[in-house]
Amino acid sequence: MKNMLLTKNIALGMKLNDKGQEVAELQKYLERFGYLQPPVIAKGEEFRMMAPLARASHFDGATEDALSIFQELHGLPVTRQLDEATLQLIQKPRCGVPDKPYAVQRNPSASFVAQGSKWSKNILTYLFKEFTPDLNAAVVKAVLQNAFRTWALVSPLSFHEKSTSGDIEIRFVSGDHGDGYPFDGVGNVLAHGFYPPPGGGGFAGDLHFDDAETWTTNLPPSGYDLLTVAIHEAGHCLGLDHSLDATAVMYAYYGGARRALLNDDINGIRSIYGTRNRTIWSGIQAAVDGQGPFAGKAYFFKGGQYLRYDWGDDLADPNYPAPIVGNWRGLPASFTTNLDCALNGQGPFAGKLYLFKGNQYVRYDWATDRADPGYPKPIAGNWPGLPASFTNSISAAVSGMAGFAGKAYFFKGGEYVRYDWATDKADLGYPKPITGNWRGLSAGFTSNLDCALNGQGPFAGKLYFFKGGQYARYDWATDKADTGYPLPIEFNWL
Ligand SMILES: [Zn+2]
Ligand SMILES: [Zn+2]
């Protein structure tokens, strides 16, 4: 089904007192998106009653008023007729959620609009009902996770994917798909998102993409950018209406990739849910991924505090930082502040966490969540073969993965030492320079690393090096740094 307004030479210039099929098409458009009152008003769409009611196929005063409101709200010249600029906007792809030109109290100092309903909880779940054949399912999942995370970073909300039921159901469907808002084939309406409950029937909070569109993830997009549209629709699922700011994510019309929230969007979501208390750390002293009962989490240490990170959400958990004292049980007092590095054991030492500070270390047991008795011990003598410069103190440490499993790597200054878990001693021929042996690391990351961390879950097989306010990502399988790094810790981690 193609919008007849696309037959531009017929429709252009339509104005008061015109009649006919083109007028009916324009009216249908204005009705669909909230500017004219439709003949039948669905339950939950009472806002449509405030729109003027026009005589079908007649460009009457009501139609003219509706068109002029449409022009005014979108910053077009208010010509009250279907001029070139207006027709151009009408032909643009957009979100299927109607605008509410008559029903909202606009805040003169802001462009965002809060729809009025909100989730009564901050932890939300989502579920995929269908995928699109355009992209592989893992890519779609990663894009949607990224879309939710975009909102989570600036609000107290967090989102967890579930496989059986979820607050937010995600579908890729075309045409009539049973919710009363059929999609319209290629172009025009791209997607729609339902507001949070109450209301919405069984669809509250759901997110539907028109699968007649071609969804892509490349830049510049060769189809419609799934992330851009997903962030926008997720905004509706959280209770935002369309913004009048044409540069905002919540603007109704699609104008290419727009993957970052504008202040207007951020102010909008915060007006509903408040803000996230984020702790942005740079100079992280130690980091380690959780094991045993703590698998799926990462831990960052700085001063006397630590932060917990969730690999599945790709977000810091709320209510951190917390003090190391009392939460990491049995640690000697000196190990409750300013750790140098943290390392998970492998092979015969699996399930143990080693914390290093100065020339000493402590062994911690993940299963019992407590430090083993008899520590701290000196590094010297207990980690055989480590050179003297490394037994004084170690800056960063990590266990190898993939082809490097069974080894531990210790970093200090511009050098590193490889340690073998099975023989429990340092390999011969070390220390070696980081430069040249850890391929592709940018110059800043070949000396004085703050800490190193292995990824888990969707990030398994990746190694993260932190320094100052930045991090680099290394791939164990290809034994090479990933391109596009370093990136800031802020917003990527914290
Ligand atoms: Zn929308
Ligand atoms: Zn739908």
Short mmCIF file of C-alpha atoms and ligand atoms in Angstrom, two decimals:
data_model
loop_
_atom_site.label_atom_id
_atom_site.label_comp_id
_atom_site.label_asym_id
_atom_site.label_seq_id
_atom_site.Cartn_x
_atom_site.Cartn_y
_atom_site.Cartn_z
CA MET A 1 0.00 0.00 0.00
CA LYS A 2 1.49 3.26 -1.09
CA ASN A 3 0.56 6.64 0.24
CA MET A 4 -1.23 8.52 -2.55
CA LEU A 5 0.38 11.74 -1.38
CA LEU A 6 3.51 10.49 -3.05
CA THR A 7 1.92 11.47 -6.35
CA LYS A 8 3.31 14.89 -5.80
CA ASN A 9 2.18 16.70 -8.93
CA ILE A 10 -1.47 15.96 -8.08
CA ALA A 11 -1.35 16.82 -4.40
CA LEU A 12 0.91 19.84 -4.32
CA GLY A 13 -0.88 23.14 -3.74
CA MET A 14 -4.02 21.61 -2.20
CA LYS A 15 -5.90 24.24 -0.20
CA LEU A 16 -9.21 25.37 1.30
CA ASN A 17 -12.31 24.28 -0.67
CA ASP A 18 -10.48 21.63 -2.71
CA LYS A 19 -12.23 18.27 -2.87
CA GLY A 20 -11.52 14.73 -3.87
CA GLN A 21 -9.38 11.67 -3.28
CA GLU A 22 -6.14 13.60 -2.67
CA VAL A 23 -7.86 15.61 0.07
CA ALA A 24 -9.05 12.32 1.59
CA GLU A 25 -5.47 11.01 1.55
CA LEU A 26 -4.19 14.13 3.29
CA GLN A 27 -6.97 13.84 5.87
CA LYS A 28 -6.12 10.20 6.46
CA TYR A 29 -2.54 11.21 7.17
CA LEU A 30 -3.58 14.01 9.53
CA GLU A 31 -6.00 11.64 11.31
CA ARG A 32 -3.47 8.89 11.64
CA PHE A 33 -0.92 11.12 13.35
CA GLY A 34 -3.30 13.02 15.64
CA TYR A 35 -4.08 16.30 13.82
CA LEU A 36 -7.65 15.48 12.74
CA GLN A 37 -10.26 13.44 14.56
CA PRO A 38 -10.80 10.00 13.02
CA PRO A 39 -14.40 8.75 12.50
CA VAL A 40 -13.88 6.10 15.18
CA ILE A 41 -11.79 6.67 18.30
CA ALA A 42 -10.17 3.62 19.82
CA LYS A 43 -10.22 3.02 23.57
CA GLY A 44 -7.17 4.60 25.16
CA GLU A 45 -6.93 7.20 22.40
CA GLU A 46 -9.28 9.76 23.91
CA PHE A 47 -6.72 12.44 23.12
CA ARG A 48 -7.96 12.22 19.55
CA MET A 49 -11.30 13.75 20.60
CA MET A 50 -9.60 17.13 20.99
CA ALA A 51 -8.63 17.18 17.32
CA PRO A 52 -10.95 18.96 14.86
CA LEU A 53 -13.41 16.83 12.90
CA ALA A 54 -13.38 17.39 9.14
CA ARG A 55 -15.84 16.57 6.37
CA ALA A 56 -14.42 13.64 4.42
CA SER A 57 -12.73 14.48 1.11
CA HIS A 58 -13.41 18.21 1.62
CA PHE A 59 -10.53 20.56 2.39
CA ASP A 60 -12.68 22.39 4.94
CA GLY A 61 -11.79 24.78 7.76
CA ALA A 62 -11.05 21.89 10.11
CA THR A 63 -8.63 20.36 7.62
CA GLU A 64 -7.00 23.72 7.10
CA ASP A 65 -6.63 24.26 10.86
CA ALA A 66 -5.16 20.77 11.29
CA LEU A 67 -2.68 21.30 8.49
CA SER A 68 -1.63 24.66 9.91
CA ILE A 69 -1.02 23.12 13.35
CA PHE A 70 1.03 20.41 11.68
CA GLN A 71 3.10 23.08 9.91
CA GLU A 72 3.53 25.16 13.04
CA LEU A 73 4.62 22.27 15.25
CA HIS A 74 7.21 21.14 12.75
CA GLY A 75 8.65 24.58 12.20
CA LEU A 76 7.40 24.87 8.64
CA PRO A 77 6.01 28.09 7.14
CA VAL A 78 2.34 28.18 8.11
CA THR A 79 0.86 28.50 4.62
CA ARG A 80 -2.32 26.53 5.47
CA GLN A 81 -1.97 24.66 2.19
CA LEU A 82 -0.07 21.59 1.04
CA ASP A 83 3.09 23.32 -0.07
CA GLU A 84 6.38 21.77 -1.09
CA ALA A 85 7.98 21.83 2.40
CA THR A 86 4.94 20.23 4.01
CA LEU A 87 4.66 17.56 1.35
CA GLN A 88 8.35 16.76 1.78
CA LEU A 89 7.90 16.19 5.50
CA ILE A 90 4.78 14.08 4.97
CA GLN A 91 6.71 11.85 2.60
CA LYS A 92 9.45 11.22 5.16
CA PRO A 93 9.51 7.93 7.05
CA ARG A 94 8.44 8.23 10.65
CA CYS A 95 7.31 6.57 13.82
CA GLY A 96 3.76 5.23 13.85
CA VAL A 97 2.94 6.66 17.26
CA PRO A 98 0.64 9.67 16.74
CA ASP A 99 1.63 13.18 17.74
CA LYS A 100 -0.63 14.88 20.29
CA PRO A 101 -0.83 18.46 19.11
CA TYR A 102 -3.95 19.31 21.13
CA ALA A 103 -3.70 17.02 24.12
CA VAL A 104 -0.44 17.85 25.83
CA GLN A 105 0.52 20.63 28.17
CA ARG A 106 3.73 21.86 26.66
CA ASN A 107 6.49 23.11 28.88
CA PRO A 108 7.65 26.29 27.16
CA SER A 109 11.27 25.68 28.17
CA ALA A 110 11.48 22.10 26.88
CA SER A 111 10.70 20.19 23.72
CA PHE A 112 10.26 16.72 25.23
CA VAL A 113 6.81 15.50 26.22
CA ALA A 114 6.11 12.97 28.94
CA GLN A 115 3.07 10.94 27.98
CA GLY A 116 1.82 10.45 31.53
CA SER A 117 2.19 6.77 32.28
CA LYS A 118 5.34 5.22 33.72
CA TRP A 119 6.62 1.88 34.92
CA SER A 120 6.22 1.46 38.65
CA LYS A 121 9.57 -0.36 38.87
CA ASN A 122 13.07 0.44 37.72
CA ILE A 123 14.15 -3.06 36.68
CA LEU A 124 12.44 -4.03 33.43
CA THR A 125 12.56 -7.19 31.36
CA TYR A 126 12.26 -7.69 27.63
CA LEU A 127 11.56 -10.60 25.36
CA PHE A 128 12.02 -11.22 21.63
CA LYS A 129 8.95 -12.72 19.93
CA GLU A 130 10.29 -12.48 16.38
CA PHE A 131 13.43 -11.44 14.63
CA THR A 132 13.95 -9.86 11.23
CA PRO A 133 15.48 -11.85 8.37
CA ASP A 134 17.54 -8.72 7.58
CA LEU A 135 20.01 -9.27 10.43
CA ASN A 136 21.21 -12.18 12.44
CA ALA A 137 19.46 -12.66 15.77
CA ALA A 138 22.59 -12.03 17.83
CA VAL A 139 23.05 -8.67 16.10
CA VAL A 140 19.42 -7.71 16.73
CA LYS A 141 19.82 -8.65 20.39
CA ALA A 142 22.99 -6.57 20.71
CA VAL A 143 21.33 -3.56 19.05
CA LEU A 144 18.29 -3.71 21.32
CA GLN A 145 20.48 -4.14 24.39
CA ASN A 146 22.39 -1.06 23.28
CA ALA A 147 19.13 0.86 22.77
CA PHE A 148 17.88 0.07 26.28
CA ARG A 149 21.30 0.75 27.73
CA THR A 150 21.24 4.20 26.12
CA TRP A 151 18.27 5.08 28.33
CA ALA A 152 19.59 3.18 31.33
CA LEU A 153 22.79 5.21 31.40
CA VAL A 154 20.90 8.43 32.07
CA SER A 155 18.10 7.07 34.29
CA PRO A 156 17.77 4.65 37.21
CA LEU A 157 16.27 2.02 34.86
CA SER A 158 17.90 -1.26 33.93
CA PHE A 159 16.83 -3.89 31.39
CA HIS A 160 17.23 -7.64 31.36
CA GLU A 161 16.49 -9.95 28.48
CA LYS A 162 14.28 -12.92 29.33
CA SER A 163 13.36 -15.90 27.21
CA THR A 164 9.83 -16.63 28.40
CA SER A 165 8.06 -13.44 29.43
CA GLY A 166 8.97 -9.80 29.60
CA ASP A 167 7.55 -6.37 30.35
CA ILE A 168 8.56 -5.28 26.86
CA GLU A 169 7.81 -7.65 23.98
CA ILE A 170 9.80 -7.02 20.83
CA ARG A 171 8.38 -8.02 17.46
CA PHE A 172 9.30 -7.68 13.81
CA VAL A 173 6.03 -7.92 11.91
CA SER A 174 4.44 -6.53 8.78
CA GLY A 175 0.95 -5.46 7.76
CA ASP A 176 -1.86 -6.24 10.18
CA HIS A 177 -0.35 -7.85 13.24
CA GLY A 178 -3.29 -7.89 15.61
CA ASP A 179 -2.88 -4.73 17.68
CA GLY A 180 -5.13 -2.40 15.67
CA TYR A 181 -2.20 -0.52 14.14
CA PRO A 182 -1.31 -2.33 10.91
CA PHE A 183 1.99 -1.49 9.32
CA ASP A 184 1.97 0.03 5.85
CA GLY A 185 4.59 -1.73 3.76
CA VAL A 186 7.84 -0.15 2.66
CA GLY A 187 8.50 3.39 3.93
CA ASN A 188 6.26 5.81 5.82
CA VAL A 189 5.65 4.14 9.22
CA LEU A 190 8.75 2.28 10.41
CA ALA A 191 7.82 1.11 13.90
CA HIS A 192 5.73 1.88 16.94
CA GLY A 193 6.11 1.52 20.68
CA PHE A 194 3.34 1.24 23.26
CA TYR A 195 3.37 3.34 26.43
CA PRO A 196 3.85 1.71 29.83
CA PRO A 197 0.76 0.29 31.59
CA PRO A 198 -1.96 1.01 32.51
CA GLY A 199 -3.70 1.08 29.13
CA GLY A 200 -2.43 -0.41 25.91
CA GLY A 201 -4.44 -3.60 26.31
CA GLY A 202 -2.05 -6.50 26.28
CA PHE A 203 0.46 -4.44 24.32
CA ALA A 204 1.58 -1.94 26.97
CA GLY A 205 5.32 -1.41 26.80
CA ASP A 206 5.71 -3.43 23.59
CA LEU A 207 7.88 -2.50 20.67
CA HIS A 208 6.99 -3.39 17.06
CA PHE A 209 9.18 -2.93 14.00
CA ASP A 210 7.74 -2.98 10.49
CA ASP A 211 9.46 -5.92 8.87
CA ALA A 212 8.60 -4.62 5.40
CA GLU A 213 11.51 -2.21 5.99
CA THR A 214 15.13 -3.15 5.49
CA TRP A 215 16.86 -2.98 8.88
CA THR A 216 20.60 -2.38 8.96
CA THR A 217 23.41 -1.58 11.38
CA ASN A 218 26.11 -0.17 9.07
CA LEU A 219 27.02 3.52 8.90
CA PRO A 220 25.96 5.45 6.99
CA PRO A 221 22.92 3.18 6.98
CA SER A 222 22.12 1.31 3.77
CA GLY A 223 18.58 0.70 5.09
CA TYR A 224 16.90 2.02 8.22
CA ASP A 225 19.26 2.15 11.18
CA LEU A 226 17.82 -0.30 13.68
CA LEU A 227 19.58 1.27 16.67
CA THR A 228 18.22 4.75 15.90
CA VAL A 229 14.65 3.50 15.60
CA ALA A 230 15.01 1.16 18.61
CA ILE A 231 16.20 3.97 20.90
CA HIS A 232 13.24 6.10 19.74
CA GLU A 233 10.62 3.37 20.22
CA ALA A 234 12.10 2.36 23.57
CA GLY A 235 11.49 6.00 24.58
CA HIS A 236 7.76 5.45 23.98
CA CYS A 237 7.87 2.15 25.91
CA LEU A 238 9.21 4.18 28.84
CA GLY A 239 6.56 6.90 28.64
CA LEU A 240 7.93 9.60 26.35
CA ASP A 241 5.93 11.21 23.57
CA HIS A 242 7.33 12.89 20.51
CA SER A 243 9.64 15.82 21.00
CA LEU A 244 9.29 18.93 18.91
CA ASP A 245 13.05 19.23 18.71
CA ALA A 246 13.92 17.95 15.24
CA THR A 247 17.40 16.94 16.45
CA ALA A 248 16.12 14.86 19.39
CA VAL A 249 15.90 11.07 19.34
CA MET A 250 12.23 11.44 20.27
CA TYR A 251 11.41 13.51 17.17
CA ALA A 252 8.77 11.65 15.15
CA TYR A 253 10.49 11.66 11.75
CA TYR A 254 13.43 9.48 10.78
CA GLY A 255 16.34 11.52 9.49
CA GLY A 256 19.12 8.94 9.28
CA ALA A 257 21.25 7.50 12.07
CA ARG A 258 20.76 9.35 15.36
CA ARG A 259 22.20 7.12 18.03
CA ALA A 260 22.87 9.46 20.92
CA LEU A 261 20.37 11.09 23.24
CA LEU A 262 20.09 14.83 23.16
CA ASN A 263 19.76 16.82 26.40
CA ASP A 264 16.08 17.14 25.53
CA ASP A 265 15.69 13.34 25.55
CA ILE A 266 17.71 13.03 28.76
CA ASN A 267 15.66 15.72 30.48
CA GLY A 268 12.53 13.93 29.27
CA ILE A 269 13.37 10.53 30.72
CA ARG A 270 14.64 12.11 33.94
CA SER A 271 11.38 14.06 34.31
CA ILE A 272 9.67 10.66 34.57
CA TYR A 273 12.15 8.44 36.43
CA GLY A 274 14.84 10.67 37.91
CA THR A 275 18.50 10.13 37.29
CA ARG A 276 21.08 7.38 37.69
CA ASN A 277 23.71 7.95 40.32
CA ARG A 278 26.77 7.21 38.26
CA THR A 279 30.29 7.04 39.57
CA ILE A 280 32.79 7.79 36.86
CA TRP A 281 36.16 6.44 37.87
CA SER A 282 39.45 7.02 36.17
CA GLY A 283 42.71 5.56 37.42
CA ILE A 284 41.04 2.28 38.39
CA GLN A 285 43.58 0.39 40.52
CA ALA A 286 42.45 -3.20 40.09
CA ALA A 287 39.78 -5.11 38.17
CA VAL A 288 38.69 -8.73 37.98
CA ASP A 289 35.79 -10.75 36.61
CA GLY A 290 33.68 -12.62 39.15
CA GLN A 291 33.88 -16.42 39.35
CA GLY A 292 31.72 -19.18 40.84
CA PRO A 293 28.63 -17.62 42.42
CA PHE A 294 29.82 -14.21 41.17
CA ALA A 295 30.18 -15.13 37.50
CA GLY A 296 28.55 -12.54 35.25
CA LYS A 297 29.90 -9.65 37.28
CA ALA A 298 33.12 -7.63 37.10
CA TYR A 299 34.67 -5.79 40.02
CA PHE A 300 36.61 -2.53 39.89
CA PHE A 301 38.67 -1.34 42.85
CA LYS A 302 39.86 2.14 43.68
CA GLY A 303 40.98 3.54 47.04
CA GLY A 304 38.88 1.86 49.72
CA GLN A 305 35.90 1.24 47.42
CA TYR A 306 34.74 -1.09 44.69
CA LEU A 307 32.13 -1.03 41.92
CA ARG A 308 30.26 -4.03 40.55
CA TYR A 309 29.53 -4.32 36.85
CA ASP A 310 27.02 -6.63 35.18
CA TRP A 311 28.24 -8.20 31.94
CA GLY A 312 24.74 -9.16 30.81
CA ASP A 313 23.29 -5.66 31.26
CA ASP A 314 26.56 -4.06 30.18
CA LEU A 315 25.98 -1.59 33.01
CA ALA A 316 27.28 -0.85 36.49
CA ASP A 317 24.99 -2.25 39.15
CA PRO A 318 23.13 0.31 41.28
CA ASN A 319 24.15 1.14 44.85
CA TYR A 320 27.89 1.19 44.23
CA PRO A 321 30.60 2.15 45.02
CA ALA A 322 30.65 0.26 48.30
CA PRO A 323 33.50 -0.03 50.80
CA ILE A 324 35.87 -2.96 50.36
CA VAL A 325 35.93 -3.35 54.15
CA GLY A 326 33.16 -5.67 55.26
CA ASN A 327 32.13 -6.71 51.75
CA TRP A 328 35.27 -8.70 50.95
CA ARG A 329 35.38 -10.77 54.07
CA GLY A 330 38.48 -11.69 55.96
CA LEU A 331 40.83 -9.32 54.14
CA PRO A 332 43.66 -7.98 56.27
CA ALA A 333 43.27 -4.24 56.93
CA SER A 334 46.08 -3.25 54.56
CA PHE A 335 44.24 -4.97 51.68
CA THR A 336 41.06 -2.97 52.07
CA THR A 337 42.52 0.08 50.33
CA ASN A 338 44.64 0.87 47.28
CA LEU A 339 45.08 -2.59 45.76
CA ASP A 340 47.63 -2.88 42.95
CA CYS A 341 45.95 -5.60 40.91
CA ALA A 342 43.64 -8.64 41.04
CA LEU A 343 43.99 -11.99 39.26
CA ASN A 344 41.85 -15.11 38.92
CA GLY A 345 43.63 -18.44 39.31
CA GLN A 346 43.41 -21.13 36.65
CA GLY A 347 44.08 -24.86 36.50
CA PRO A 348 44.91 -26.10 40.01
CA PHE A 349 44.21 -22.58 41.31
CA ALA A 350 40.79 -22.08 39.70
CA GLY A 351 38.20 -20.58 42.03
CA LYS A 352 40.81 -18.48 43.80
CA LEU A 353 41.26 -14.74 43.46
CA TYR A 354 44.67 -13.20 44.15
CA LEU A 355 44.85 -9.61 45.34
CA PHE A 356 48.22 -7.86 45.19
CA LYS A 357 49.46 -4.83 47.09
CA GLY A 358 53.07 -3.74 47.31
CA ASN A 359 55.24 -6.82 47.87
CA GLN A 360 52.42 -8.91 49.32
CA TYR A 361 49.34 -10.80 48.17
CA VAL A 362 46.20 -12.30 49.63
CA ARG A 363 44.24 -15.30 48.32
CA TYR A 364 40.47 -15.04 48.28
CA ASP A 365 38.03 -17.90 47.74
CA TRP A 366 35.10 -17.11 45.42
CA ALA A 367 32.97 -20.06 46.57
CA THR A 368 33.05 -19.23 50.28
CA ASP A 369 33.32 -15.49 49.54
CA ARG A 370 36.09 -15.02 52.05
CA ALA A 371 39.88 -14.56 52.20
CA ASP A 372 41.80 -17.76 52.86
CA PRO A 373 43.57 -17.84 56.24
CA GLY A 374 47.32 -17.36 56.47
CA TYR A 375 47.62 -14.26 54.28
CA PRO A 376 49.09 -11.81 53.35
CA LYS A 377 52.23 -13.51 52.12
CA PRO A 378 55.21 -12.01 50.30
CA ILE A 379 55.15 -12.25 46.51
CA ALA A 380 58.83 -13.15 46.51
CA GLY A 381 59.26 -16.90 46.88
CA ASN A 382 55.56 -17.69 46.47
CA TRP A 383 55.43 -16.82 42.78
CA PRO A 384 58.63 -18.57 41.72
CA GLY A 385 60.62 -17.05 38.93
CA LEU A 386 59.13 -13.57 39.08
CA PRO A 387 61.92 -11.01 38.63
CA ALA A 388 62.74 -8.79 41.61
CA SER A 389 61.17 -5.73 39.98
CA PHE A 390 57.86 -7.61 39.93
CA THR A 391 58.04 -8.97 43.47
CA ASN A 392 58.17 -5.37 44.78
CA SER A 393 54.83 -4.53 43.24
CA ILE A 394 52.71 -5.42 40.20
CA SER A 395 50.56 -2.89 38.32
CA ALA A 396 48.16 -5.14 36.43
CA ALA A 397 47.49 -8.85 36.08
CA VAL A 398 45.20 -11.11 34.09
CA SER A 399 44.84 -14.78 33.24
CA GLY A 400 45.09 -15.86 29.61
CA MET A 401 42.08 -17.04 27.63
CA ALA A 402 41.56 -19.02 24.42
CA GLY A 403 44.99 -20.19 23.18
CA PHE A 404 46.61 -18.50 26.19
CA ALA A 405 44.62 -20.28 28.90
CA GLY A 406 46.84 -21.72 31.60
CA LYS A 407 49.03 -18.64 31.70
CA ALA A 408 48.89 -15.53 33.85
CA TYR A 409 50.30 -12.20 32.71
CA PHE A 410 51.80 -9.63 35.07
CA PHE A 411 52.40 -6.06 33.89
CA LYS A 412 54.64 -3.37 35.32
CA GLY A 413 56.07 -0.25 33.66
CA GLY A 414 56.64 -1.16 30.01
CA GLU A 415 57.20 -4.86 30.69
CA TYR A 416 55.31 -8.06 31.37
CA VAL A 417 56.01 -11.53 32.72
CA ARG A 418 54.22 -14.73 31.74
CA TYR A 419 53.46 -17.17 34.51
CA ASP A 420 52.44 -20.80 34.09
CA TRP A 421 49.66 -22.00 36.40
CA ALA A 422 50.35 -25.71 35.92
CA THR A 423 54.06 -25.61 36.80
CA ASP A 424 53.39 -22.71 39.19
CA LYS A 425 56.31 -20.65 38.03
CA ALA A 426 57.22 -17.81 35.68
CA ASP A 427 58.14 -18.85 32.14
CA LEU A 428 61.74 -18.33 31.09
CA GLY A 429 62.78 -15.37 29.00
CA TYR A 430 60.72 -12.73 30.80
CA PRO A 431 60.19 -9.82 31.41
CA LYS A 432 59.58 -8.75 27.84
CA PRO A 433 58.46 -5.34 26.56
CA ILE A 434 54.72 -4.89 26.12
CA THR A 435 55.42 -3.04 22.88
CA GLY A 436 55.51 -5.46 19.97
CA ASN A 437 54.35 -8.46 22.01
CA TRP A 438 50.80 -7.20 22.58
CA ARG A 439 50.08 -6.31 19.02
CA GLY A 440 48.16 -3.25 17.99
CA LEU A 441 48.04 -1.57 21.39
CA SER A 442 48.22 2.19 21.02
CA ALA A 443 51.35 3.84 22.42
CA GLY A 444 49.67 5.01 25.63
CA PHE A 445 48.76 1.42 26.50
CA THR A 446 52.22 -0.12 26.22
CA SER A 447 53.35 1.11 29.64
CA ASN A 448 52.03 1.84 33.13
CA LEU A 449 48.67 0.10 32.79
CA ASP A 450 46.24 0.59 35.66
CA CYS A 451 44.54 -2.80 35.46
CA ALA A 452 43.41 -5.59 33.12
CA LEU A 453 40.10 -7.47 32.98
CA ASN A 454 38.73 -10.45 31.07
CA GLY A 455 35.28 -10.10 29.50
CA GLN A 456 32.44 -12.51 30.23
CA GLY A 457 29.10 -13.35 28.63
CA PRO A 458 28.75 -11.46 25.35
CA PHE A 459 32.26 -10.08 25.94
CA ALA A 460 34.03 -13.39 26.56
CA GLY A 461 37.31 -13.70 24.68
CA LYS A 462 38.08 -10.01 25.07
CA LEU A 463 40.67 -8.52 27.38
CA TYR A 464 40.30 -4.94 28.58
CA PHE A 465 43.24 -2.76 29.60
CA PHE A 466 42.49 0.34 31.64
CA LYS A 467 44.63 3.40 31.99
CA GLY A 468 43.57 6.81 33.30
CA GLY A 469 40.13 7.58 31.94
CA GLN A 470 40.43 5.25 28.96
CA TYR A 471 40.47 1.59 28.02
CA ALA A 472 41.70 -0.55 25.14
CA ARG A 473 40.24 -3.89 24.03
CA TYR A 474 42.38 -6.85 23.10
CA ASP A 475 41.23 -10.02 21.37
CA TRP A 476 42.71 -13.25 22.75
CA ALA A 477 41.84 -15.35 19.71
CA THR A 478 43.55 -13.10 17.16
CA ASP A 479 46.19 -11.99 19.70
CA LYS A 480 45.75 -8.41 18.67
CA ALA A 481 44.21 -5.17 19.94
CA ASP A 482 40.81 -4.38 18.44
CA THR A 483 40.71 -1.26 16.32
CA GLY A 484 38.80 1.85 17.36
CA TYR A 485 40.36 2.10 20.81
CA PRO A 486 41.19 3.61 23.27
CA LEU A 487 37.75 4.81 24.28
CA PRO A 488 36.66 6.70 27.41
CA ILE A 489 35.56 4.66 30.42
CA GLU A 490 32.71 7.12 30.90
CA PHE A 491 29.52 5.91 29.20
CA ASN A 492 31.24 2.76 27.92
CA TRP A 493 31.60 1.29 31.40
CA LEU A 494 30.43 3.73 34.04
ZN ZN B 1 7.68 7.80 17.98
ZN ZN B 2 2.11 -3.17 16.40
#
